PDB file of C-alpha atoms and ligand atoms in Angstrom:
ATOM      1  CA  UNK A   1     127.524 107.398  92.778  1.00  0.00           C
ATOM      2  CA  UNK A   2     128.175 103.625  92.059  1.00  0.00           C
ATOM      3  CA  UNK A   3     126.910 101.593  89.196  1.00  0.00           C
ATOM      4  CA  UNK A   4     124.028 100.187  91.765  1.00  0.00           C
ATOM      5  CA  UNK A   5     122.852 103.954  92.047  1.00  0.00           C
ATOM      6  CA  UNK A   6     123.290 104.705  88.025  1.00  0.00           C
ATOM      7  CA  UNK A   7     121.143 101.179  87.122  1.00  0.00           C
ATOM      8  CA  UNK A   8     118.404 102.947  89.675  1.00  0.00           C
ATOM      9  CA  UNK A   9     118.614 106.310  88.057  1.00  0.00           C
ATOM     10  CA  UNK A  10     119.040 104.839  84.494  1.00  0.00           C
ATOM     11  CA  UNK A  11     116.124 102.785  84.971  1.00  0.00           C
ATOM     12  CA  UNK A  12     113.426 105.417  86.566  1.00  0.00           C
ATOM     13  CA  UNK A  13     112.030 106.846  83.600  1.00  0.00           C
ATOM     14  CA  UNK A  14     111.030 103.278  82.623  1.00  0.00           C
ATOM     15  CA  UNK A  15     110.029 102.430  86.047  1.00  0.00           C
ATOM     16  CA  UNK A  16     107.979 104.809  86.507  1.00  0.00           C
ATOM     17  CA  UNK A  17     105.731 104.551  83.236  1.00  0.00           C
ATOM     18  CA  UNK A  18     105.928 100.925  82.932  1.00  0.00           C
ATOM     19  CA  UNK A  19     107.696  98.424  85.107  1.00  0.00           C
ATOM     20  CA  UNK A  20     106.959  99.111  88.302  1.00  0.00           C
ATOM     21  CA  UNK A  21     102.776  98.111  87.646  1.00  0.00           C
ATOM     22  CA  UNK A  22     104.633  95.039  85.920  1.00  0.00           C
ATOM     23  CA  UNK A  23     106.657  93.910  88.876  1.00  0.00           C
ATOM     24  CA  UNK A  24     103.471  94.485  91.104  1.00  0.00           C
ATOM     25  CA  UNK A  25     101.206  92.300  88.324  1.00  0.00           C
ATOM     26  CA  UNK A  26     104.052  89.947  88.396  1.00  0.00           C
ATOM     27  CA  UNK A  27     104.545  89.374  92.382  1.00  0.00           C
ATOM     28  CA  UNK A  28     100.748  89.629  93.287  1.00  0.00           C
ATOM     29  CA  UNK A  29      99.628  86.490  94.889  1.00  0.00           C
ATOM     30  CA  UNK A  30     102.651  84.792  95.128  1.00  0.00           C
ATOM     31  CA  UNK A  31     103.170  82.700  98.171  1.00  0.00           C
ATOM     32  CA  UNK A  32     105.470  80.451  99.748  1.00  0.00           C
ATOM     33  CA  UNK A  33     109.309  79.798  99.004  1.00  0.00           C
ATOM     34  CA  UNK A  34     110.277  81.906  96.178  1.00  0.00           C
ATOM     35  CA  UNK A  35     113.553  82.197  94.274  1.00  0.00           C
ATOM     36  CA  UNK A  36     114.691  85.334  92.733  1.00  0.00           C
ATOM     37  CA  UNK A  37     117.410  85.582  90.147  1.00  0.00           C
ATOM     38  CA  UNK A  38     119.660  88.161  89.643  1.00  0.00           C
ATOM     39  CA  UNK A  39     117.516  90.440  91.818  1.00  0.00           C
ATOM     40  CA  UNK A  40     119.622  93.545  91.387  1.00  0.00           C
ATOM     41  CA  UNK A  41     119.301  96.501  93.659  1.00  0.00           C
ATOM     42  CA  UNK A  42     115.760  94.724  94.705  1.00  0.00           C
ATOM     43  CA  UNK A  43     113.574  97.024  92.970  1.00  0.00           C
ATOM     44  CA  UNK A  44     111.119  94.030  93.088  1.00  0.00           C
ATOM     45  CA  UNK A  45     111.309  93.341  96.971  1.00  0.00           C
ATOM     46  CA  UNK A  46     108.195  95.982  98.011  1.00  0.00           C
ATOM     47  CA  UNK A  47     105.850  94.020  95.641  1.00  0.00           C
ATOM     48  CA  UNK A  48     106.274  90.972  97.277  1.00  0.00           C
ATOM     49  CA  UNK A  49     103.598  89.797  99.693  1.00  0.00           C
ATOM     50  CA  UNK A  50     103.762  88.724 103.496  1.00  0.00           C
ATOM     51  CA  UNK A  51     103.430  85.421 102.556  1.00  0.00           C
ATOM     52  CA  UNK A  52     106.503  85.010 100.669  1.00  0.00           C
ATOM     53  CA  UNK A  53     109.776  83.724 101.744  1.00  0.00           C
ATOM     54  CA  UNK A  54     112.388  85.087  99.466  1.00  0.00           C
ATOM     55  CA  UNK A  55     115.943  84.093  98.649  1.00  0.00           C
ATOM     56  CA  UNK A  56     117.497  87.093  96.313  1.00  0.00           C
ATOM     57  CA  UNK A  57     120.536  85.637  94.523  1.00  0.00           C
ATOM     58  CA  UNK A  58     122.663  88.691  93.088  1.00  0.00           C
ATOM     59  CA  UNK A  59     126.239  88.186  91.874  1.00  0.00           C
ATOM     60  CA  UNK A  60     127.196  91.790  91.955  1.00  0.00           C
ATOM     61  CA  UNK A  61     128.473  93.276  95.014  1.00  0.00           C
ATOM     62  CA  UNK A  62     127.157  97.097  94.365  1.00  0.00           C
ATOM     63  CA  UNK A  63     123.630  95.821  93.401  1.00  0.00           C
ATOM     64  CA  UNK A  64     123.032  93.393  96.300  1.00  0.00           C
ATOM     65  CA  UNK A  65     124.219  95.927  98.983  1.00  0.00           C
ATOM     66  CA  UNK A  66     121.621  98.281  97.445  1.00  0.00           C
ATOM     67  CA  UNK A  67     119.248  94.770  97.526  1.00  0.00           C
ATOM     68  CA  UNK A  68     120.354  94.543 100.894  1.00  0.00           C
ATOM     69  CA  UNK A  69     119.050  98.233 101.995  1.00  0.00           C
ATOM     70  CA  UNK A  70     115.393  97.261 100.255  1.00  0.00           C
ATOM     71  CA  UNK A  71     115.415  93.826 102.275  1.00  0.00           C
ATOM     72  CA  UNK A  72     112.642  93.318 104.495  1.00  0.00           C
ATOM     73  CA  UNK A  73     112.075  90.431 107.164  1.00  0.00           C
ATOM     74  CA  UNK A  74     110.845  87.885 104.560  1.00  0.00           C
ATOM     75  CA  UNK A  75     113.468  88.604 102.128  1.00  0.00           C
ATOM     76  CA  UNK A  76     117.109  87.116 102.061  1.00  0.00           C
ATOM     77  CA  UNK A  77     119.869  88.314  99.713  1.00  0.00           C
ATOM     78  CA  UNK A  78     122.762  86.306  99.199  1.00  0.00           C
ATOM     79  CA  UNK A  79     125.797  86.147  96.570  1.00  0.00           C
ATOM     80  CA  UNK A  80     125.663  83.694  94.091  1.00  0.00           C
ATOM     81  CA  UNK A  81     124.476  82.941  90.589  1.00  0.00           C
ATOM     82  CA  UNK A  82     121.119  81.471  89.005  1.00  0.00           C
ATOM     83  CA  UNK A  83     122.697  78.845  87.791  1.00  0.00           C
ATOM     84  CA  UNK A  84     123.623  77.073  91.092  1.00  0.00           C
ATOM     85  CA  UNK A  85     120.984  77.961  93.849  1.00  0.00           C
ATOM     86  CA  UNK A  86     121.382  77.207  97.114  1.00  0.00           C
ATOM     87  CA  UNK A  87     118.385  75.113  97.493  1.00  0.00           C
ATOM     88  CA  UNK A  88     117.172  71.566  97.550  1.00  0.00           C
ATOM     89  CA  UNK A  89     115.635  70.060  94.473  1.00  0.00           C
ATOM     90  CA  UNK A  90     111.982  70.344  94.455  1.00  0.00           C
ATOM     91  CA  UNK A  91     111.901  72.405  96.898  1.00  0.00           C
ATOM     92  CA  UNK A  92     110.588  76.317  95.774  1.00  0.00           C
ATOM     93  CA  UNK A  93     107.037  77.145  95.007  1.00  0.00           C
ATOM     94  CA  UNK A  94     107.819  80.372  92.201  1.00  0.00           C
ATOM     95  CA  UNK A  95     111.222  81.380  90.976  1.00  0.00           C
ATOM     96  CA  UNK A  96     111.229  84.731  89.654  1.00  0.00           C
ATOM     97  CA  UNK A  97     113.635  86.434  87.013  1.00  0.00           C
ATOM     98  CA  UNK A  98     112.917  90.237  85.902  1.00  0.00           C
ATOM     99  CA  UNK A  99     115.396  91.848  83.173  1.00  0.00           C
ATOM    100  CA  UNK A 100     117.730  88.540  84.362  1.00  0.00           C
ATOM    101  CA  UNK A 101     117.724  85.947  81.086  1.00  0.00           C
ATOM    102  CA  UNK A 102     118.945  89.281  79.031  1.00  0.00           C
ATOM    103  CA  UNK A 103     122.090  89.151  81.421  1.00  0.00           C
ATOM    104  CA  UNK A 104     123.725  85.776  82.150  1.00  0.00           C
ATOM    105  CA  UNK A 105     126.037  83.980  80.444  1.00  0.00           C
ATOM    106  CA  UNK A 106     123.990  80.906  79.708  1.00  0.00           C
ATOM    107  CA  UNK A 107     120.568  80.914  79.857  1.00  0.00           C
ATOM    108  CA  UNK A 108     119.793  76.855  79.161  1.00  0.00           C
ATOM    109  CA  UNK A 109     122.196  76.228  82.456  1.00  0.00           C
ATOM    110  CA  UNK A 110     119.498  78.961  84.316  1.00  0.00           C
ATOM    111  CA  UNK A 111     116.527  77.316  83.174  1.00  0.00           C
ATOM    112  CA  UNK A 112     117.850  73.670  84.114  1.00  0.00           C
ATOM    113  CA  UNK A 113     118.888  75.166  87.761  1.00  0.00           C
ATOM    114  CA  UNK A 114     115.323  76.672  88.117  1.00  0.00           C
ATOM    115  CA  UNK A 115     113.592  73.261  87.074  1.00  0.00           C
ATOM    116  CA  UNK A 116     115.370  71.175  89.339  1.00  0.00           C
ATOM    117  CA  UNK A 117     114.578  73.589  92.571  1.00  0.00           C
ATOM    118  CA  UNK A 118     111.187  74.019  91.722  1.00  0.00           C
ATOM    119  CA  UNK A 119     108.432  71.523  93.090  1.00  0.00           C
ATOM    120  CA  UNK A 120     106.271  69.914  90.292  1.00  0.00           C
ATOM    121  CA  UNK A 121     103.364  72.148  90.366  1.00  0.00           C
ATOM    122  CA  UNK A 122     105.829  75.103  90.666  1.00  0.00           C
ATOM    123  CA  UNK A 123     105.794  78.067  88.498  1.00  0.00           C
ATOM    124  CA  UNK A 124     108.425  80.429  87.070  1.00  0.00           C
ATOM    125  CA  UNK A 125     107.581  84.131  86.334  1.00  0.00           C
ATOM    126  CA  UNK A 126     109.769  86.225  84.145  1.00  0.00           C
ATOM    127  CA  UNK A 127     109.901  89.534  82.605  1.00  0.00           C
ATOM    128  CA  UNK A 128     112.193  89.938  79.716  1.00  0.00           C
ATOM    129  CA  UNK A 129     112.715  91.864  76.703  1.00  0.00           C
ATOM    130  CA  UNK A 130     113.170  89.900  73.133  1.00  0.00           C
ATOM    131  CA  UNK A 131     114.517  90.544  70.005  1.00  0.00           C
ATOM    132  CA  UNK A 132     112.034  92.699  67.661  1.00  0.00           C
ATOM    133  CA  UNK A 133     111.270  91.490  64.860  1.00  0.00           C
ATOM    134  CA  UNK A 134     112.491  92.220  61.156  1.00  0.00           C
ATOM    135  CA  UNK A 135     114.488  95.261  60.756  1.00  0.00           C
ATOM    136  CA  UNK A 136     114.363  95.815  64.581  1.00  0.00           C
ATOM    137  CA  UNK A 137     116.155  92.595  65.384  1.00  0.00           C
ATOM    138  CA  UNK A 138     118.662  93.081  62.842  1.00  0.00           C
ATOM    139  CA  UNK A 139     119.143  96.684  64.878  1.00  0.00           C
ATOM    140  CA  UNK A 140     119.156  94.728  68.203  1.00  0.00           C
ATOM    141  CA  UNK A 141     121.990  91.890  66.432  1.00  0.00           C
ATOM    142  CA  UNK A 142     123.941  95.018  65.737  1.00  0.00           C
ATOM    143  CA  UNK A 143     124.073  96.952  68.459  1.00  0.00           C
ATOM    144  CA  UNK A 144     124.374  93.522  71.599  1.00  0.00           C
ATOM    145  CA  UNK A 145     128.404  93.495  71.187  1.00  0.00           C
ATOM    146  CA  UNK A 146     128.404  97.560  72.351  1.00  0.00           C
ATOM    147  CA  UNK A 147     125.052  97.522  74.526  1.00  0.00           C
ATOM    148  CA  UNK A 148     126.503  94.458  76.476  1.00  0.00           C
ATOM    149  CA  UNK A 149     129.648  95.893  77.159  1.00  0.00           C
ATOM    150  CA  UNK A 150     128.332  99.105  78.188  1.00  0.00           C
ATOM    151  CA  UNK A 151     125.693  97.823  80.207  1.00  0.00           C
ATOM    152  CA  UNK A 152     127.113  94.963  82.068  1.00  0.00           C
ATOM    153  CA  UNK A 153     126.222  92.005  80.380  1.00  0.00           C
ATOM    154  CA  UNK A 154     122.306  92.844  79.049  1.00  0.00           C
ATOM    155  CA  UNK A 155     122.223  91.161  75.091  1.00  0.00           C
ATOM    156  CA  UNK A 156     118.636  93.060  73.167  1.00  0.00           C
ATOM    157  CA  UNK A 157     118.544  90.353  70.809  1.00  0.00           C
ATOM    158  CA  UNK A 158     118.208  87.243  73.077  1.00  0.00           C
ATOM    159  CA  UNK A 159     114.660  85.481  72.717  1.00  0.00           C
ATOM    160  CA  UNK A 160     113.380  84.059  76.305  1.00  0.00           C
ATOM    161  CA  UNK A 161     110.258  82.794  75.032  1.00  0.00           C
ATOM    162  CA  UNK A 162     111.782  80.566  72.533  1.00  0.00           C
ATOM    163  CA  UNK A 163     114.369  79.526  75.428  1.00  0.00           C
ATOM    164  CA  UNK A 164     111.780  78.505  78.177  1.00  0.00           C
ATOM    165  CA  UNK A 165     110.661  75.898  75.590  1.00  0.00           C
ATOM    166  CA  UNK A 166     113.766  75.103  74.605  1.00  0.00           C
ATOM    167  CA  UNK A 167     114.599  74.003  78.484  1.00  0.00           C
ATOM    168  CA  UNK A 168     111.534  72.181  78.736  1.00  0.00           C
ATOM    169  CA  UNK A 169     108.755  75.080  79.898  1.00  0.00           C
ATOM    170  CA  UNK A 170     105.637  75.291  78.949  1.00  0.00           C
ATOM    171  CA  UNK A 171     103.975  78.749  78.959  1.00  0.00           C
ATOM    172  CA  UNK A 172     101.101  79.491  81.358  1.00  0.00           C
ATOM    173  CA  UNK A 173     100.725  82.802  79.962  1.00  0.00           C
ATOM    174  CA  UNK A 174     102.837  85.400  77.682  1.00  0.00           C
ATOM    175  CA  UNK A 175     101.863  88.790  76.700  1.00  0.00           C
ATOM    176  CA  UNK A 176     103.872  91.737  75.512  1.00  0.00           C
ATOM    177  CA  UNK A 177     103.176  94.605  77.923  1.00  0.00           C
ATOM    178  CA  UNK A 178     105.190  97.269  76.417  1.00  0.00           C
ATOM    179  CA  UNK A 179     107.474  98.112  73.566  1.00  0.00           C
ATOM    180  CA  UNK A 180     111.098  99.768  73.959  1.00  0.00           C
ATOM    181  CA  UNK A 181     113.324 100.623  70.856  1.00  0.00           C
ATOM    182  CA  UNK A 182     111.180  97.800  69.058  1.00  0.00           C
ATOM    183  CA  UNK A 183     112.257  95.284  71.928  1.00  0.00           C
ATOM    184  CA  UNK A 184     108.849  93.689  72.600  1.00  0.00           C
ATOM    185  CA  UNK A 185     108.895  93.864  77.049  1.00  0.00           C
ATOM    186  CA  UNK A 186     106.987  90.492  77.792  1.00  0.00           C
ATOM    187  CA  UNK A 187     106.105  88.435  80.840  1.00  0.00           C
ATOM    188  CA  UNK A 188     104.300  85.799  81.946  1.00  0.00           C
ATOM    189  CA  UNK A 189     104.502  82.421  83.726  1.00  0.00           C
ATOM    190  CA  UNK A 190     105.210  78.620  82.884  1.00  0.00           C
ATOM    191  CA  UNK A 191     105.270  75.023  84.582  1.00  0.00           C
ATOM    192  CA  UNK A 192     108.034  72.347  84.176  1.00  0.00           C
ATOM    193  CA  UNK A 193     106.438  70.037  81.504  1.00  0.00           C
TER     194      UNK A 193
HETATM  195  C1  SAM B 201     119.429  94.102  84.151  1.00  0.00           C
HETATM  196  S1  SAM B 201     119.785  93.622  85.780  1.00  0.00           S
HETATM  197  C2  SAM B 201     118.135  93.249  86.418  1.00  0.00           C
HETATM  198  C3  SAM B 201     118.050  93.406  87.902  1.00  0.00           C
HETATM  199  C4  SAM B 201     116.664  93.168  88.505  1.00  0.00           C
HETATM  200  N1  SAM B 201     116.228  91.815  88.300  1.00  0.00           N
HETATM  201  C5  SAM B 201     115.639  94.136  87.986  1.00  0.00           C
HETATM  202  O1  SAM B 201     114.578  93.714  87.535  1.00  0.00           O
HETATM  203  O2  SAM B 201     115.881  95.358  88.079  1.00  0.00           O
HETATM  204  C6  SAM B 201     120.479  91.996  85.583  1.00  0.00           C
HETATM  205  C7  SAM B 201     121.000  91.420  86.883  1.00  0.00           C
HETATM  206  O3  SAM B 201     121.362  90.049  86.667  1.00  0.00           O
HETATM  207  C8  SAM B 201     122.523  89.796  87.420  1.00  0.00           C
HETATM  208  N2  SAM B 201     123.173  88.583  86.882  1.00  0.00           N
HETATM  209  C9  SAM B 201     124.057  88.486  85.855  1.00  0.00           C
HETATM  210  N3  SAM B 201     124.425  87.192  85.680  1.00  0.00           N
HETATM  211  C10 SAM B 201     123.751  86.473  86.623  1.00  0.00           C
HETATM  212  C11 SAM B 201     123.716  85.102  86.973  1.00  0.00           C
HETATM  213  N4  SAM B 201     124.441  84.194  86.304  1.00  0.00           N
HETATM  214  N5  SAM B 201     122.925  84.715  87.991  1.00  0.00           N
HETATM  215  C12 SAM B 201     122.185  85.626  88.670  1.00  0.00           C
HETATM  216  N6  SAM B 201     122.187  86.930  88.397  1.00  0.00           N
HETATM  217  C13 SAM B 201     122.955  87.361  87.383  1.00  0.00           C
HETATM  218  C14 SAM B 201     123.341  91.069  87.290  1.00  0.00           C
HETATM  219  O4  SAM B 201     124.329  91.187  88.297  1.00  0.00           O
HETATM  220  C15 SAM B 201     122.243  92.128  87.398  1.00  0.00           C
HETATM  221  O5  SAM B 201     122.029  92.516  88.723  1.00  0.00           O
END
């Protein structure tokens, strides 16, 4: 079994109980070109729409073969990273990012990429997990060195609310739709301001 398969199996549990009806909420009624970000082994791909015209960017070989086998008709995977896409400026209708700000190395240069390819009354749509608060976070400061290294990259204690506004977002929504280990899971959407 390769790390592709493990991230599936690793992740079911919490699939199944939780993010799978977020990924659906997430994807519903999205149309047009769409960007997705470090789109993994594609568990996101079957809640896209027919109206969507997707280009998965996934740096790691295992996962994007395993993208690749989820791929439909309307859905491109390529190799790359989120922080150079392989678009025109202005030119992408919704960029997506699901468990993807937790795991690259710079999350400002991300944001700037995704708010020069996205037209001005574009939207991105993410779905992160944050730092908990108080005792939690100090937990979640603690245990990122170890966590990231055993899981690839992922930091708990990053804050991808804060970091959207940072990079010039403002938030269209935001609600925390379930808690993990005190990390707060929250999504929502947000327009180039
Ligand atoms: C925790 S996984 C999430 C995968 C998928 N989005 C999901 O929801 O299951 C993080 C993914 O981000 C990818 N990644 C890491 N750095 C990246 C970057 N700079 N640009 C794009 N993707 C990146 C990793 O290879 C990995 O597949």
């Amino acid at each position: 079994m390769n790390c592709s398969a493990c991230y599936d199996l690793l992740l079911s549990p919490l699939e199944r109980r939780f993010l799978s009806a977020c990924r659906s909420r997430l994807c519903a009624g999205l149309s047009g070109q769409i960007v997705e970000a470090g789109a993994g082994t594609g568990l996101n791909f079957s809640h896209y729409g027919q109206h969507c015209r997707v280009l998965a960017i996934e740096p790691d070989a295992a996962m994007r073969e395993r993208a690749c086998q989820r791929a439909n008709s309307h859905i491109e995977v390529v190799a790359g990273r989120a922080e150079q896409i392989p678009l025109p400026a202005h030119s992408v209708d919704h960029w997506v990012g699901t468990l993807v700000l937790c795991s690259v190395n710079e999350v400002a240069a991300v944001l700037a990429e995704a708010r020069r390819v996205l037209k001005p009354e574009g939207r991105l749509h993410l779905l992160e997990h944050e730092r908990g608060s108080a005792a939690w976070g100090r937990v979640h400061d603690l245990l990122t060195p170890a966590w990231s290294w055993l899981s690839g990259g992922c930091h708990l204690n990053r804050r991808p609310r804060l970091s959207l506004e940072a990079a010039g977002f403002g938030l269209d929504s935001w609600e925390t739709v379930f808690r993990v280990g005190g990390s707060p899971f929250q999504m929502g959407s947000a327009r180039s301001v």
